[in-house]
Coordinates of C-alpha atoms and ligand atoms in Angstrom, one line a residue:
X1 CA 107.0 -44.3 105.4
X2 CA 109.6 -43.4 102.8
X3 CA 112.5 -46.2 102.3
X4 CA 115.7 -44.7 101.4
X5 CA 118.8 -46.5 100.0
X6 CA 120.9 -48.5 102.8
X7 CA 124.0 -46.4 101.9
X8 CA 122.4 -43.5 103.5
X9 CA 122.3 -45.3 106.7
X10 CA 126.0 -45.8 106.6
X11 CA 126.9 -42.1 105.4
X12 CA 128.4 -39.9 108.3
X13 CA 129.1 -36.2 108.1
X14 CA 131.9 -33.7 109.2
X15 CA 131.6 -32.5 112.7
X16 CA 133.7 -29.4 112.0
X17 CA 130.8 -27.8 110.0
X18 CA 128.5 -28.7 113.4
X19 CA 131.0 -27.0 115.4
X20 CA 130.8 -23.9 113.2
X21 CA 127.3 -23.9 112.9
X22 CA 126.8 -24.1 116.9
X23 CA 129.9 -21.4 117.2
X24 CA 127.9 -19.1 114.9
X25 CA 124.7 -19.9 117.0
X26 CA 126.4 -19.0 120.3
X27 CA 127.8 -15.7 118.7
X28 CA 124.3 -14.6 117.5
X29 CA 123.3 -15.0 121.3
X30 CA 126.1 -12.5 122.0
X31 CA 128.7 -15.0 123.2
X32 CA 132.3 -14.4 122.5
X33 CA 133.6 -17.5 120.6
X34 CA 137.2 -18.0 118.9
X35 CA 137.0 -20.4 116.0
X36 CA 139.9 -22.8 116.1
X37 CA 137.4 -25.4 114.7
X38 CA 137.1 -24.9 110.9
X39 CA 139.9 -25.8 108.5
X40 CA 140.2 -22.9 106.2
X41 CA 142.5 -20.1 105.7
X42 CA 141.6 -16.9 107.4
X43 CA 143.0 -14.9 104.4
X44 CA 141.2 -13.5 101.4
X45 CA 141.6 -14.8 98.0
X46 CA 144.3 -12.8 96.4
X47 CA 143.0 -9.7 94.5
X48 CA 144.3 -10.8 90.8
X49 CA 142.5 -14.3 91.2
X50 CA 138.9 -12.5 92.1
X51 CA 139.6 -10.0 89.2
X52 CA 140.3 -13.0 86.6
X53 CA 136.9 -14.6 87.6
X54 CA 135.2 -11.1 87.2
X55 CA 136.6 -10.6 84.0
X56 CA 135.8 -14.2 82.9
X57 CA 131.9 -13.1 83.7
X58 CA 132.4 -9.8 81.8
X59 CA 134.0 -11.6 78.9
X60 CA 131.0 -13.7 78.7
X61 CA 132.1 -17.1 80.2
X62 CA 129.0 -17.9 81.6
X63 CA 128.1 -21.3 79.9
X64 CA 128.9 -24.9 80.4
X65 CA 132.5 -25.9 80.1
X66 CA 133.8 -29.4 79.0
X67 CA 132.9 -31.7 82.1
X68 CA 136.7 -32.2 82.8
X69 CA 137.4 -28.4 82.9
X70 CA 138.4 -25.9 80.2
X71 CA 141.8 -27.0 78.6
X72 CA 143.7 -24.0 79.4
X73 CA 143.0 -24.6 83.1
X74 CA 143.9 -28.4 82.9
X75 CA 147.3 -27.5 80.9
X76 CA 148.0 -24.9 83.8
X77 CA 147.6 -27.6 86.3
X78 CA 149.9 -30.1 84.3
X79 CA 152.4 -27.3 84.0
X80 CA 152.4 -26.5 87.5
X81 CA 152.8 -30.2 88.5
X82 CA 155.6 -30.6 86.0
X83 CA 157.4 -27.5 87.5
X84 CA 157.0 -28.4 91.0
X85 CA 157.7 -32.3 90.8
X86 CA 159.4 -32.7 87.8
X87 CA 157.2 -35.4 86.3
X88 CA 155.3 -34.7 83.1
X89 CA 151.5 -34.9 83.4
X90 CA 149.2 -35.0 80.5
X91 CA 146.6 -32.4 80.7
X92 CA 144.2 -35.1 79.3
X93 CA 144.3 -36.9 82.9
X94 CA 143.8 -33.7 84.8
X95 CA 140.0 -33.4 85.9
X96 CA 139.0 -30.1 87.5
X97 CA 136.1 -30.8 89.9
X98 CA 134.2 -28.7 92.6
X99 CA 136.6 -29.0 95.5
X100 CA 139.1 -31.6 96.6
X101 CA 136.2 -33.6 98.0
X102 CA 134.8 -34.6 94.8
X103 CA 138.1 -36.3 93.6
X104 CA 137.8 -38.3 96.9
X105 CA 134.2 -39.2 96.4
X106 CA 134.6 -40.4 92.7
X107 CA 137.6 -42.5 93.7
X108 CA 135.8 -44.3 96.3
X109 CA 132.6 -44.8 94.4
X110 CA 134.9 -46.1 91.6
X111 CA 136.7 -48.7 93.7
X112 CA 134.0 -49.4 96.8
X113 CA 131.4 -51.9 96.7
X114 CA 130.3 -54.8 99.1
X115 CA 133.1 -57.1 99.6
X116 CA 136.1 -54.7 98.7
X117 CA 138.2 -53.0 101.4
X118 CA 139.6 -49.4 101.2
X119 CA 142.6 -48.6 103.6
X120 CA 142.3 -45.2 105.1
X121 CA 144.1 -43.1 107.7
X122 CA 142.5 -43.0 111.1
X123 CA 142.5 -40.2 112.6
X124 CA 141.8 -38.8 109.2
X125 CA 139.8 -36.6 107.1
X126 CA 136.2 -37.8 108.2
X127 CA 135.0 -38.1 104.7
X128 CA 137.0 -41.0 103.8
X129 CA 135.5 -43.4 106.4
X130 CA 132.1 -42.1 105.7
X131 CA 132.2 -42.4 101.8
X132 CA 133.7 -45.9 102.1
X133 CA 131.1 -47.1 104.2
X134 CA 128.4 -45.5 101.8
X135 CA 129.9 -47.3 98.9
X136 CA 129.4 -50.7 100.6
X137 CA 133.2 -51.4 101.0
X138 CA 134.7 -52.2 104.3
X139 CA 136.8 -49.3 105.7
X140 CA 140.2 -50.5 107.1
X141 CA 141.7 -48.0 109.4
X142 CA 145.4 -47.3 109.2
X143 CA 146.1 -45.9 112.7
X144 CA 148.3 -42.9 112.7
X145 CA 150.2 -42.8 115.8
X146 CA 151.4 -39.8 118.0
X147 CA 155.0 -41.9 118.8
X148 CA 155.4 -41.7 115.1
X149 CA 154.5 -37.9 114.8
X150 CA 151.5 -39.2 113.1
X151 CA 153.4 -40.3 109.8
X152 CA 152.1 -43.5 108.5
X153 CA 154.8 -46.1 107.9
X154 CA 155.1 -48.3 104.7
X155 CA 155.0 -51.6 107.1
X156 CA 151.6 -50.3 108.4
X157 CA 150.0 -49.8 105.2
X158 CA 151.2 -53.1 103.4
X159 CA 150.4 -55.1 106.3
X160 CA 146.7 -54.2 105.9
X161 CA 146.4 -55.2 102.3
X162 CA 144.5 -58.3 101.6
X163 CA 143.2 -59.8 98.5
X164 CA 140.2 -57.9 98.9
X165 CA 142.0 -54.2 99.0
X166 CA 141.1 -52.1 96.2
X167 CA 142.3 -48.6 97.4
X168 CA 144.7 -47.3 99.6
X169 CA 144.2 -43.6 100.7
X170 CA 146.9 -41.6 101.7
X171 CA 147.2 -38.0 103.0
X172 CA 150.4 -36.1 103.7
X173 CA 150.6 -33.4 104.9
X174 CA 147.7 -34.6 107.1
X175 CA 144.6 -33.4 108.3
X176 CA 143.8 -33.4 111.5
X177 CA 147.3 -34.1 112.9
X178 CA 149.5 -32.1 111.0
X179 CA 151.7 -35.0 110.3
X180 CA 154.0 -35.4 107.3
X181 CA 155.4 -38.8 106.1
X182 CA 159.0 -38.9 105.1
X183 CA 160.3 -39.7 101.8
X184 CA 161.9 -42.9 102.9
X185 CA 158.6 -44.3 104.2
X186 CA 157.1 -43.3 100.9
X187 CA 159.9 -44.9 99.0
X188 CA 159.3 -48.2 100.9
X189 CA 155.6 -48.0 100.6
X190 CA 156.1 -47.7 96.7
X191 CA 158.3 -50.4 96.5
X192 CA 156.0 -52.9 98.7
X193 CA 153.1 -51.9 96.5
X194 CA 155.0 -53.8 93.5
X195 CA 153.6 -56.9 95.0
X196 CA 150.0 -55.8 94.9
X197 CA 149.5 -54.4 91.4
X198 CA 145.6 -54.7 91.6
X199 CA 145.5 -51.9 94.2
X200 CA 145.1 -48.4 93.4
X201 CA 146.3 -45.5 95.5
X202 CA 144.5 -42.0 96.0
X203 CA 147.1 -39.7 97.5
X204 CA 145.3 -36.6 99.1
X205 CA 147.7 -33.7 98.6
X206 CA 145.5 -30.8 99.2
X207 CA 148.1 -29.4 101.7
X208 CA 151.0 -29.8 99.4
X209 CA 152.1 -26.3 99.6
X210 CA 151.9 -26.1 103.7
X211 CA 154.9 -27.7 104.9
X212 CA 157.4 -26.1 107.5
X213 CA 160.8 -26.3 108.9
X214 CA 162.7 -26.6 105.6
X215 CA 160.5 -29.8 104.7
X216 CA 159.7 -30.3 101.0
X217 CA 156.6 -32.0 99.9
X218 CA 156.8 -35.6 98.6
X219 CA 154.3 -36.2 95.8
X220 CA 153.3 -39.6 94.8
X221 CA 153.6 -38.2 91.2
X222 CA 157.2 -38.7 91.6
X223 CA 156.9 -42.4 91.3
X224 CA 156.3 -43.0 87.8
X225 CA 155.7 -46.9 88.4
X226 CA 152.7 -46.0 90.3
X227 CA 151.2 -43.7 87.5
X228 CA 148.8 -46.3 86.0
X229 CA 147.2 -46.7 89.4
X230 CA 147.5 -43.4 91.1
X231 CA 144.8 -40.8 91.6
X232 CA 146.3 -37.5 92.7
X233 CA 144.0 -35.3 94.7
X234 CA 144.7 -31.6 95.2
X235 CA 142.8 -28.2 94.7
X236 CA 142.8 -24.5 95.4
X237 CA 140.9 -24.4 98.6
X238 CA 143.9 -24.3 101.0
X239 CA 146.9 -23.1 98.9
X240 CA 144.9 -19.9 97.5
X241 CA 142.5 -19.3 100.3
X242 CA 139.5 -20.4 97.9
X243 CA 137.6 -22.8 100.1
X244 CA 134.2 -21.1 99.2
X245 CA 135.0 -21.1 95.4
X246 CA 134.8 -25.0 94.9
X247 CA 137.8 -25.6 93.0
X248 CA 139.8 -28.9 93.1
X249 CA 141.5 -31.1 90.6
X250 CA 142.6 -34.8 90.3
X251 CA 145.2 -36.5 88.0
X252 CA 143.9 -39.9 87.1
X253 CA 145.4 -43.0 85.5
X254 CA 144.5 -42.7 81.7
X255 CA 142.6 -45.9 82.2
X256 CA 140.1 -44.2 84.5
X257 CA 139.9 -40.8 83.0
X258 CA 136.8 -41.6 80.8
X259 CA 135.0 -43.2 83.9
X260 CA 136.0 -40.2 86.1
X261 CA 134.6 -38.0 83.3
X262 CA 131.3 -40.0 83.4
X263 CA 130.8 -39.5 87.1
X264 CA 131.2 -35.8 86.6
X265 CA 128.6 -35.6 83.7
X266 CA 126.2 -37.6 85.9
X267 CA 127.1 -35.5 88.9
X268 CA 127.7 -31.6 88.4
X269 CA 128.4 -31.4 84.5
X270 CA 131.2 -29.1 85.2
X271 CA 132.8 -26.7 87.5
X272 CA 131.6 -22.9 87.7
X273 CA 133.1 -21.4 84.9
X274 CA 134.4 -18.2 86.4
X275 CA 135.9 -20.0 89.0
X276 CA 137.9 -21.9 86.4
X277 CA 139.1 -18.6 85.2
X278 CA 140.2 -17.6 88.9
X279 CA 142.2 -21.2 89.0
X280 CA 144.1 -20.3 85.9
X281 CA 145.1 -16.9 87.4
X282 CA 146.1 -18.6 90.8
X283 CA 148.3 -20.9 88.9
X284 CA 150.0 -18.7 86.4
X285 CA 150.3 -15.5 88.3
X286 CA 152.5 -14.4 91.0
X287 CA 152.7 -17.0 93.9
X288 CA 153.8 -14.3 96.7
X289 CA 150.5 -14.6 98.5
X290 CA 151.1 -18.3 98.8
X291 CA 154.4 -17.6 100.3
X292 CA 153.2 -15.0 102.7
X293 CA 150.2 -17.3 103.8
X294 CA 152.7 -20.1 104.7
X295 CA 154.8 -17.6 106.6
X296 CA 152.1 -16.6 108.7
X297 CA 150.9 -20.1 109.3
X298 CA 154.4 -21.1 110.4
X299 CA 154.6 -18.3 112.7
X300 CA 151.4 -19.5 114.4
X301 CA 152.4 -23.1 114.2
X302 CA 155.4 -22.2 116.2
X303 CA 153.4 -20.2 118.6
X304 CA 150.5 -22.7 119.2
X305 CA 153.1 -25.7 119.6
X306 CA 155.1 -23.9 122.2
X307 CA 152.4 -22.7 124.1
X308 CA 150.1 -25.7 124.0
X309 CA 152.8 -27.4 125.8
X310 CA 152.8 -25.2 128.7
X311 CA 149.2 -25.9 129.6
X312 CA 149.1 -28.6 132.1
X313 CA 147.2 -31.7 130.9
X314 CA 147.9 -31.2 127.2
X315 CA 151.0 -32.0 125.3
X316 CA 151.5 -31.8 121.3
X317 CA 153.9 -33.0 119.0
X318 CA 155.4 -30.3 116.6
X319 CA 152.9 -30.3 113.6
X320 CA 155.0 -30.4 110.3
X321 CA 152.4 -29.4 107.7
X322 CA 148.6 -28.2 107.0
X323 CA 147.6 -25.7 109.7
X324 CA 146.3 -28.1 112.6
X325 CA 147.8 -28.6 115.9
X326 CA 146.4 -32.1 117.4
X327 CA 147.3 -32.2 121.1
X328 CA 147.2 -35.1 123.4
X329 CA 144.6 -34.2 126.0
X330 CA 144.6 -37.4 128.3
X331 CA 146.3 -35.6 130.8
X332 CA 143.4 -33.4 131.4
X333 CA 141.3 -36.5 132.4
X334 CA 138.6 -35.5 129.9
X335 CA 137.6 -37.6 126.8
X336 CA 137.9 -35.7 123.4
X337 CA 134.2 -34.9 122.8
X338 CA 133.5 -34.0 126.2
X339 CA 136.5 -31.3 126.1
X340 CA 135.1 -30.2 122.8
X341 CA 131.6 -29.4 124.0
X342 CA 133.0 -27.9 127.1
X343 CA 135.5 -25.8 125.5
X344 CA 132.8 -24.4 123.1
X345 CA 129.7 -24.0 125.3
X346 CA 131.8 -22.8 128.6
X347 CA 134.9 -21.2 127.4
X348 CA 134.0 -20.0 124.1
X349 CA 136.7 -21.8 122.0
X350 CA 135.6 -23.8 119.0
X351 CA 137.7 -26.8 118.5
X352 CA 137.1 -30.3 116.9
X353 CA 137.4 -33.6 119.0
X354 CA 139.8 -36.2 117.7
X355 CA 137.1 -38.9 117.6
X356 CA 135.5 -36.8 114.8
X357 CA 138.4 -38.1 112.7
X358 CA 138.0 -41.6 113.7
X359 CA 138.0 -43.9 116.7
X360 CA 141.9 -43.6 116.7
X361 CA 141.4 -39.9 117.6
X362 CA 140.3 -40.4 121.2
X363 CA 142.5 -38.6 123.6
X364 CA 143.1 -35.8 121.2
X365 CA 141.8 -32.6 120.0
X366 CA 142.2 -30.6 116.7
X367 CA 143.1 -26.8 116.9
X368 CA 143.1 -25.0 113.5
X369 CA 145.7 -22.2 113.6
X370 CA 144.0 -20.7 110.5
X371 CA 143.3 -17.8 112.7
X372 CA 145.3 -14.7 114.1
X373 CA 147.9 -14.9 116.6
X374 CA 145.9 -12.6 118.7
X375 CA 142.9 -14.9 118.7
X376 CA 144.9 -18.1 119.0
X377 CA 146.8 -16.7 122.1
X378 CA 143.4 -15.6 123.7
X379 CA 141.8 -19.1 122.8
X380 CA 144.7 -20.8 124.7
X381 CA 144.6 -18.7 127.6
X382 CA 140.7 -19.5 127.7
X383 CA 141.5 -23.3 127.4
X384 CA 144.1 -22.9 130.2
X385 CA 141.8 -21.2 132.4
X386 CA 139.0 -23.8 131.6
X387 CA 141.4 -26.5 132.6
X388 CA 141.8 -24.9 135.8
X389 CA 145.7 -24.4 135.2
Ligands
PLP401 N1 141.1 -33.5 101.9 C1 141.4 -33.2 103.1 C2 142.6 -33.8 103.9 C3 141.0 -31.9 103.8 O1 141.4 -31.6 104.9 C4 139.9 -31.2 103.1 C5 139.2 -30.1 103.8 O2 139.4 -29.8 104.8 C6 139.5 -31.8 101.8 C7 140.3 -32.8 100.9 C8 138.4 -31.0 101.0 O3 138.9 -30.0 100.2 P1 137.9 -29.0 99.6 O4 137.2 -28.3 100.6 O5 138.6 -28.4 98.3 O6 136.5 -29.9 99.0

């Protein structure tokens, strides 16, 4: 009998990928499935970005790059952040990684071990809890509540800090809820963290371009007093419709850059060179496609929010960011997982149970509106019909 490491008994997975696999299987059997399950833009990567990577290959950029990424790309990231948030960023603190997930994994590995605690949003991106448990640290859930429109509050976070807390994970705009935390809560949180200088913060801002209704993104980068313990996570996946390219970046405190670099050298050496050239084109080229995608998501957001609330048994707070609606399903009398399975197997709609994002997601379902208006409309009709409404 093979004996694997203990951490592997604690590591979990991301159900959205299982739902996607089952949906594809059902489709292969000839069933019609509308996919509101997976969280990826349904747009193509803009053409000038694709062309830049083809050109890079033709120009002979096929070798290893520095582990942290090519300098031109790190400079482009730093300049873009400076332009957006008015804060100077040292390109030497930027690390290009294969997707947003890698910054998360590295940060959790860096701070997580037996005896440590890491605070994470719940419901939240499932990899937070999984990777924390894998590291041996205790995951401390920060419940996100419907009555707060799924924003976190400074008090809720600070009241969970103990002498064992090493890292706090924040995510706004949030997956799976679409919640956006207002600036005054972030101001209060940062002020409260003065009392806990040993605690690091990882701010997952992968949806930083996807806010609606006139909202502006508040980046944790805008708090210079936090810079020596802030890890910023962002990337190209959601902003530029590049989920399959595996392109993400982290901005690390200068004291941790070398450690992050070592993890990269031990893990993946560097990101695919041609993809890095695509990353430069994305940041330095026209941003019209980003604005167009955001506008399309916004139209769908308003539609899905309005229509879900017309379905008896479902109610939904207005999503403020990302591309997810997170309706409360308790009025349907069903548990989250039960409804997810029924909708996929019987109604032909892929969704993800709120419990896939943590125990505090019971009573909710995640619907991704990264799909056409026509498909969203059809999916909601199927859901309505399934619930007998
Ligand atoms: N963080 C959040 C909150 C996400 O929702 C996702 C992807 O769904 C990621 C990080 C990971 O992004 P990537 O696909 O770039 O690894």
